[in-house]
C-alpha positions as a LaTeX table, in Angstrom:
\begin{tabular}{lrrr}
\hline
Residue & $x$ (\AA) & $y$ (\AA) & $z$ (\AA) \\
\hline
Unk1 & 2.78 & 310.94 & 238.30 \\
Unk2 & 6.46 & 312.17 & 238.57 \\
Unk3 & 9.21 & 310.77 & 240.86 \\
Unk4 & 8.52 & 314.22 & 243.01 \\
Unk5 & 4.83 & 313.05 & 243.83 \\
Unk6 & 5.06 & 309.16 & 244.35 \\
Unk7 & 7.62 & 309.60 & 247.13 \\
Unk8 & 5.36 & 312.38 & 248.69 \\
Unk9 & 2.63 & 310.12 & 248.21 \\
Unk10 & 4.43 & 307.18 & 250.02 \\
Unk11 & 5.42 & 308.92 & 252.85 \\
Unk12 & 2.24 & 310.30 & 253.82 \\
Unk13 & 1.00 & 306.60 & 253.81 \\
Unk14 & 4.22 & 306.42 & 255.93 \\
Unk15 & 3.20 & 308.49 & 258.28 \\
Unk16 & $-0.42$ & 307.78 & 258.33 \\
Unk17 & 0.74 & 303.87 & 259.47 \\
Unk18 & 3.06 & 305.95 & 262.02 \\
Unk19 & 0.14 & 307.54 & 263.50 \\
Unk20 & $-1.66$ & 304.31 & 264.42 \\
Unk21 & 1.47 & 303.21 & 266.98 \\
Unk22 & 2.05 & 306.28 & 268.31 \\
Unk23 & 0.06 & 307.16 & 271.72 \\
Unk24 & 1.33 & 310.48 & 272.51 \\
Unk25 & $-1.69$ & 312.98 & 271.44 \\
Unk26 & 0.71 & 315.79 & 270.53 \\
Unk27 & 3.36 & 313.98 & 268.89 \\
Unk28 & 0.76 & 311.88 & 266.68 \\
Unk29 & $-1.25$ & 315.79 & 266.13 \\
Unk30 & 2.04 & 316.89 & 264.22 \\
Unk31 & 2.72 & 313.72 & 262.42 \\
Unk32 & $-0.58$ & 313.23 & 261.15 \\
Unk33 & $-0.87$ & 316.86 & 259.69 \\
Unk34 & 2.66 & 316.41 & 258.14 \\
Unk35 & 2.06 & 312.81 & 256.63 \\
Unk36 & $-1.72$ & 315.06 & 255.26 \\
Unk37 & 0.09 & 317.46 & 253.74 \\
Unk38 & 2.32 & 314.66 & 251.71 \\
Unk39 & $-0.33$ & 312.87 & 250.76 \\
Unk40 & $-2.46$ & 315.62 & 249.44 \\
Unk41 & 1.03 & 316.68 & 247.48 \\
Unk42 & 1.16 & 312.97 & 245.93 \\
Unk43 & $-2.50$ & 313.93 & 244.77 \\
Unk44 & $-2.11$ & 317.08 & 243.06 \\
Unk45 & 0.87 & 315.60 & 241.54 \\
Unk46 & $-1.54$ & 312.85 & 240.30 \\
Unk47 & $-4.90$ & 315.24 & 239.04 \\
Unk48 & $-2.46$ & 317.18 & 237.48 \\
Unk49 & $-0.75$ & 314.22 & 235.30 \\
Unk50 & $-4.22$ & 313.12 & 234.73 \\
Unk51 & $-4.99$ & 316.50 & 233.22 \\
Unk52 & $-2.01$ & 316.09 & 231.14 \\
Unk53 & $-2.79$ & 312.88 & 229.82 \\
Unk54 & $-6.41$ & 312.99 & 229.00 \\
Unk55 & $-6.22$ & 311.89 & 225.93 \\
Unk56 & $-4.39$ & 309.01 & 226.49 \\
Unk57 & $-6.56$ & 307.86 & 229.75 \\
Unk58 & $-7.21$ & 304.24 & 228.08 \\
Unk59 & $-3.47$ & 303.86 & 227.95 \\
Unk60 & $-2.96$ & 304.96 & 231.62 \\
Unk61 & $-2.27$ & 301.14 & 232.10 \\
Unk62 & 0.91 & 300.80 & 230.55 \\
Unk63 & 2.55 & 302.86 & 233.03 \\
Unk64 & 1.36 & 299.80 & 235.58 \\
Unk65 & 0.41 & 296.52 & 234.28 \\
Unk66 & 3.22 & 294.70 & 232.22 \\
Unk67 & 5.17 & 297.86 & 232.40 \\
Unk68 & 8.56 & 296.95 & 231.38 \\
Unk69 & 6.85 & 294.62 & 228.88 \\
Unk70 & 7.93 & 295.47 & 224.81 \\
Unk71 & 5.21 & 295.88 & 222.22 \\
Unk72 & 5.62 & 296.03 & 218.01 \\
Unk73 & 3.88 & 299.77 & 217.86 \\
Unk74 & 2.62 & 300.68 & 213.87 \\
Unk75 & 1.77 & 304.27 & 212.95 \\
Unk76 & 0.37 & 304.27 & 209.71 \\
Unk77 & $-1.98$ & 306.38 & 207.21 \\
Unk78 & $-5.00$ & 305.44 & 205.52 \\
Unk79 & $-7.21$ & 306.61 & 202.17 \\
Unk80 & $-11.05$ & 305.90 & 202.57 \\
Unk81 & $-11.48$ & 306.16 & 198.70 \\
Unk82 & $-15.17$ & 306.00 & 198.21 \\
Unk83 & $-17.04$ & 305.91 & 194.75 \\
Unk84 & $-20.67$ & 305.24 & 194.70 \\
Unk85 & $-20.71$ & 303.34 & 197.91 \\
Unk86 & $-17.89$ & 301.21 & 197.26 \\
Unk87 & $-14.62$ & 301.89 & 198.47 \\
Unk88 & $-11.00$ & 301.18 & 196.80 \\
Unk89 & $-9.18$ & 298.84 & 198.03 \\
Unk90 & $-5.47$ & 297.36 & 196.88 \\
Unk91 & $-3.65$ & 294.12 & 196.93 \\
Unk92 & $-1.32$ & 294.04 & 199.66 \\
Unk93 & 2.36 & 293.29 & 198.16 \\
Unk94 & 3.94 & 292.01 & 201.25 \\
Unk95 & 3.47 & 288.18 & 201.55 \\
Unk96 & 3.58 & 287.83 & 205.08 \\
Unk97 & $-0.74$ & 288.51 & 204.57 \\
Unk98 & $-2.24$ & 288.51 & 201.75 \\
Unk99 & $-5.07$ & 289.96 & 200.50 \\
Unk100 & $-6.88$ & 293.76 & 199.89 \\
Unk101 & $-6.66$ & 296.81 & 202.21 \\
Unk102 & $-7.03$ & 300.38 & 202.22 \\
Unk103 & $-3.98$ & 302.28 & 199.86 \\
Unk104 & $-1.84$ & 303.81 & 202.85 \\
Unk105 & 0.78 & 302.79 & 204.47 \\
Unk106 & 3.17 & 303.84 & 208.19 \\
Unk107 & 4.52 & 307.15 & 208.45 \\
Unk108 & 8.36 & 307.69 & 208.21 \\
Unk109 & 10.63 & 308.95 & 210.75 \\
Unk110 & 13.52 & 311.14 & 210.47 \\
Unk111 & 16.49 & 309.13 & 211.84 \\
Unk112 & 19.23 & 311.18 & 213.18 \\
Unk113 & 16.69 & 313.98 & 214.55 \\
Unk114 & 15.07 & 311.96 & 216.88 \\
Unk115 & 18.14 & 309.49 & 217.46 \\
Unk116 & 18.76 & 310.90 & 221.56 \\
Unk117 & 14.94 & 311.31 & 222.19 \\
Unk118 & 13.87 & 307.17 & 221.05 \\
Unk119 & 17.44 & 305.73 & 222.25 \\
Unk120 & 15.55 & 307.99 & 225.82 \\
Unk121 & 12.63 & 306.41 & 224.80 \\
Unk122 & 14.06 & 302.50 & 223.86 \\
Unk123 & 12.59 & 302.59 & 219.80 \\
Unk124 & 14.22 & 300.25 & 218.08 \\
Unk125 & 13.06 & 299.23 & 214.62 \\
Unk126 & 11.01 & 296.53 & 214.35 \\
Unk127 & 12.24 & 293.24 & 212.13 \\
Unk128 & 9.14 & 290.96 & 212.07 \\
Unk129 & 8.91 & 292.36 & 208.77 \\
Unk130 & 12.06 & 292.60 & 206.81 \\
Unk131 & 13.40 & 296.14 & 205.97 \\
Unk132 & 14.48 & 297.25 & 202.69 \\
Unk133 & 14.91 & 300.40 & 201.07 \\
Unk134 & 11.15 & 301.58 & 200.46 \\
Unk135 & 10.51 & 300.78 & 204.17 \\
Unk136 & 13.45 & 301.72 & 206.12 \\
Unk137 & 12.69 & 304.14 & 208.70 \\
Unk138 & 9.10 & 303.35 & 209.08 \\
Unk139 & 6.79 & 303.65 & 211.89 \\
Unk140 & 6.81 & 299.67 & 212.24 \\
Unk141 & 8.89 & 300.23 & 215.80 \\
Unk142 & 9.45 & 297.93 & 218.96 \\
Unk143 & 9.51 & 299.72 & 222.12 \\
Unk144 & 11.62 & 297.83 & 224.54 \\
Unk145 & 9.07 & 298.89 & 227.62 \\
Unk146 & 5.73 & 300.39 & 227.15 \\
Unk147 & 5.40 & 302.33 & 229.75 \\
Unk148 & 7.25 & 305.05 & 227.41 \\
Unk149 & 4.36 & 304.26 & 224.60 \\
Unk150 & 2.21 & 307.60 & 226.26 \\
Unk151 & 5.57 & 309.41 & 225.40 \\
Unk152 & 5.86 & 307.92 & 222.04 \\
Unk153 & 2.17 & 308.75 & 221.09 \\
Unk154 & 2.80 & 312.71 & 222.44 \\
Unk155 & 6.01 & 312.75 & 220.20 \\
Unk156 & 4.23 & 311.28 & 217.15 \\
Unk157 & 1.29 & 313.59 & 218.04 \\
Unk158 & 3.95 & 317.08 & 218.12 \\
Unk159 & 4.57 & 316.29 & 214.32 \\
Unk160 & 8.05 & 316.59 & 215.07 \\
Unk161 & 11.00 & 315.39 & 213.07 \\
Unk162 & 8.63 & 313.10 & 210.82 \\
Unk163 & 6.64 & 312.63 & 208.05 \\
Unk164 & 3.36 & 314.74 & 207.96 \\
Unk165 & 1.98 & 314.32 & 204.15 \\
Unk166 & 0.17 & 311.01 & 202.82 \\
Unk167 & 0.69 & 311.74 & 199.49 \\
Unk168 & 3.64 & 309.26 & 199.74 \\
Unk169 & 1.80 & 305.94 & 200.07 \\
Unk170 & $-0.80$ & 307.67 & 197.51 \\
Unk171 & 2.24 & 307.98 & 195.08 \\
Unk172 & 3.80 & 304.55 & 195.08 \\
Unk173 & 0.63 & 302.48 & 195.34 \\
Unk174 & $-1.53$ & 304.12 & 192.56 \\
Unk175 & 0.56 & 306.88 & 190.49 \\
Unk176 & 3.73 & 305.28 & 190.47 \\
Unk177 & 2.50 & 301.62 & 188.76 \\
Unk178 & 0.42 & 303.56 & 186.62 \\
Unk179 & $-2.69$ & 302.81 & 187.89 \\
Unk180 & $-3.23$ & 306.35 & 187.94 \\
Unk181 & $-2.14$ & 308.89 & 185.63 \\
Unk182 & 0.67 & 310.96 & 186.95 \\
Unk183 & $-0.29$ & 314.23 & 184.95 \\
Unk184 & $-4.00$ & 314.20 & 186.23 \\
Unk185 & $-3.06$ & 313.32 & 189.68 \\
Unk186 & $-0.23$ & 316.16 & 190.13 \\
Unk187 & $-1.78$ & 317.28 & 192.70 \\
Unk188 & $-4.73$ & 315.75 & 195.36 \\
Unk189 & $-7.08$ & 317.52 & 198.03 \\
Unk190 & $-7.81$ & 314.77 & 200.76 \\
Unk191 & $-9.13$ & 315.58 & 204.36 \\
Unk192 & $-7.97$ & 314.20 & 207.76 \\
Unk193 & $-10.98$ & 312.17 & 209.26 \\
Unk194 & $-9.74$ & 311.03 & 212.75 \\
Unk195 & $-7.09$ & 308.51 & 214.06 \\
Unk196 & $-7.78$ & 305.12 & 214.77 \\
Unk197 & $-6.23$ & 303.18 & 217.85 \\
Unk198 & $-6.99$ & 300.07 & 219.68 \\
Unk199 & $-4.91$ & 299.47 & 222.50 \\
Unk200 & $-3.04$ & 296.68 & 223.61 \\
Unk201 & $-3.32$ & 293.41 & 222.17 \\
Unk202 & $-2.68$ & 289.81 & 221.54 \\
Unk203 & $-1.21$ & 289.98 & 218.01 \\
Unk204 & $-2.42$ & 287.37 & 215.34 \\
Unk205 & 0.35 & 287.24 & 213.56 \\
Unk206 & 3.89 & 288.02 & 215.36 \\
Unk207 & 5.20 & 287.30 & 219.14 \\
Unk208 & 4.96 & 290.44 & 220.25 \\
Unk209 & 1.60 & 292.44 & 221.61 \\
Unk210 & 0.56 & 295.30 & 219.18 \\
Unk211 & $-0.34$ & 298.88 & 219.70 \\
Unk212 & $-1.59$ & 300.09 & 216.30 \\
Unk213 & $-2.57$ & 303.75 & 215.41 \\
Unk214 & $-3.75$ & 304.99 & 212.29 \\
Unk215 & $-4.91$ & 308.14 & 211.03 \\
Unk216 & $-7.83$ & 308.34 & 208.58 \\
Unk217 & $-7.77$ & 310.79 & 205.23 \\
Unk218 & $-10.36$ & 310.84 & 202.88 \\
Unk219 & $-9.91$ & 311.34 & 199.39 \\
Unk220 & $-11.66$ & 314.15 & 197.64 \\
Unk221 & $-10.97$ & 314.28 & 193.68 \\
Unk222 & $-11.01$ & 317.64 & 192.63 \\
Unk223 & $-11.70$ & 317.49 & 188.45 \\
Unk224 & $-13.91$ & 314.97 & 186.39 \\
Unk225 & $-10.97$ & 313.80 & 185.08 \\
Unk226 & $-9.71$ & 312.46 & 188.58 \\
Unk227 & $-13.61$ & 311.23 & 189.40 \\
Unk228 & $-13.28$ & 309.59 & 185.86 \\
Unk229 & $-9.85$ & 308.16 & 186.61 \\
Unk230 & $-10.62$ & 306.65 & 190.18 \\
Unk231 & $-13.42$ & 304.99 & 188.66 \\
Unk232 & $-11.50$ & 303.62 & 186.22 \\
Unk233 & $-9.50$ & 301.60 & 188.60 \\
Unk234 & $-12.13$ & 299.07 & 188.86 \\
Unk235 & $-11.04$ & 297.67 & 185.74 \\
Unk236 & $-7.68$ & 296.68 & 186.93 \\
Unk237 & $-9.17$ & 293.85 & 188.76 \\
Unk238 & $-5.88$ & 291.96 & 189.82 \\
Unk239 & $-4.57$ & 294.87 & 191.88 \\
Unk240 & $-7.97$ & 296.71 & 193.07 \\
Unk241 & $-11.12$ & 295.58 & 194.23 \\
Unk242 & $-14.26$ & 298.06 & 194.92 \\
Unk243 & $-15.11$ & 297.15 & 198.23 \\
Unk244 & $-19.07$ & 297.62 & 200.21 \\
Unk245 & $-19.16$ & 298.33 & 203.73 \\
Unk246 & $-20.63$ & 294.54 & 204.17 \\
Unk247 & $-17.91$ & 293.43 & 202.30 \\
Unk248 & $-15.24$ & 295.23 & 204.70 \\
Unk249 & $-16.83$ & 294.31 & 207.39 \\
Unk250 & $-17.36$ & 290.33 & 207.18 \\
Unk251 & $-13.97$ & 290.20 & 205.63 \\
Unk252 & $-14.20$ & 289.29 & 202.20 \\
Unk253 & $-15.92$ & 290.34 & 198.64 \\
Unk254 & $-18.68$ & 288.55 & 197.38 \\
Unk255 & $-16.64$ & 286.84 & 194.46 \\
Unk256 & $-13.99$ & 285.47 & 197.74 \\
Unk257 & $-11.29$ & 287.79 & 197.92 \\
Unk258 & $-9.98$ & 288.41 & 200.96 \\
Unk259 & $-10.10$ & 291.46 & 202.90 \\
Unk260 & $-7.89$ & 292.07 & 205.60 \\
Unk261 & $-8.86$ & 293.03 & 209.12 \\
Unk262 & $-7.47$ & 296.64 & 209.30 \\
Unk263 & $-9.90$ & 297.78 & 206.47 \\
Unk264 & $-12.91$ & 298.64 & 208.71 \\
Unk265 & $-10.87$ & 301.52 & 209.87 \\
Unk266 & $-12.21$ & 303.89 & 206.63 \\
Unk267 & $-15.52$ & 302.94 & 207.66 \\
Unk268 & $-17.48$ & 305.40 & 209.05 \\
Unk269 & $-18.34$ & 305.47 & 212.71 \\
\hline
\end{tabular}
């Protein structure tokens, strides 16, 4: 709801209140009609606002509750790689949390192209996880005022001035270290499955509330060589596990290796 609509609604309510204390019938009637017009104008503006934000109704409370409080935002992509009823997970290489998770990582944004918009939205890098050359410009950010979260998500979903292809993390986690052969995986086929959001939650790790947004992609191996290479990942017992849906839900493999909590997002709903 924009400022004009808010002012219109407030003026209308003030007019209704004034009518309580006015005794002259003709004056009271005139003020009531004017107030009703202002309230209807504000109501129309509210309806338009709700329609425009219908995809983000679950986040509208950020405009009301703790609107000026900060929130940590992570926007990532995760690969669903399934082989014979089990899902390929890789050992997390960062030391803040130890365990296995889907192949994937944070999207990146283009710093210079987004400078003006991010300044307006109050976007700043989040350093709860130390940054380096590989994590620079990751969409692990801090919004100074969570009331701007909807506008930030609208920017992301517009696909402007940001990374769009999930190939980078697939390459960095599986091809570059030699877990998959580069000549076999010069190209990969994948399909977008869904997006997953959890709302704003209290972080179990960081001293700030979190909003986590993930896009899920399913790998579709195209050749027998690719299918065989994926199946052979099971031989890399330290870096890779093949986990069942039940193991993912309980947060550990049957041999006791930890599966990180966000992994459930790759499971079919």
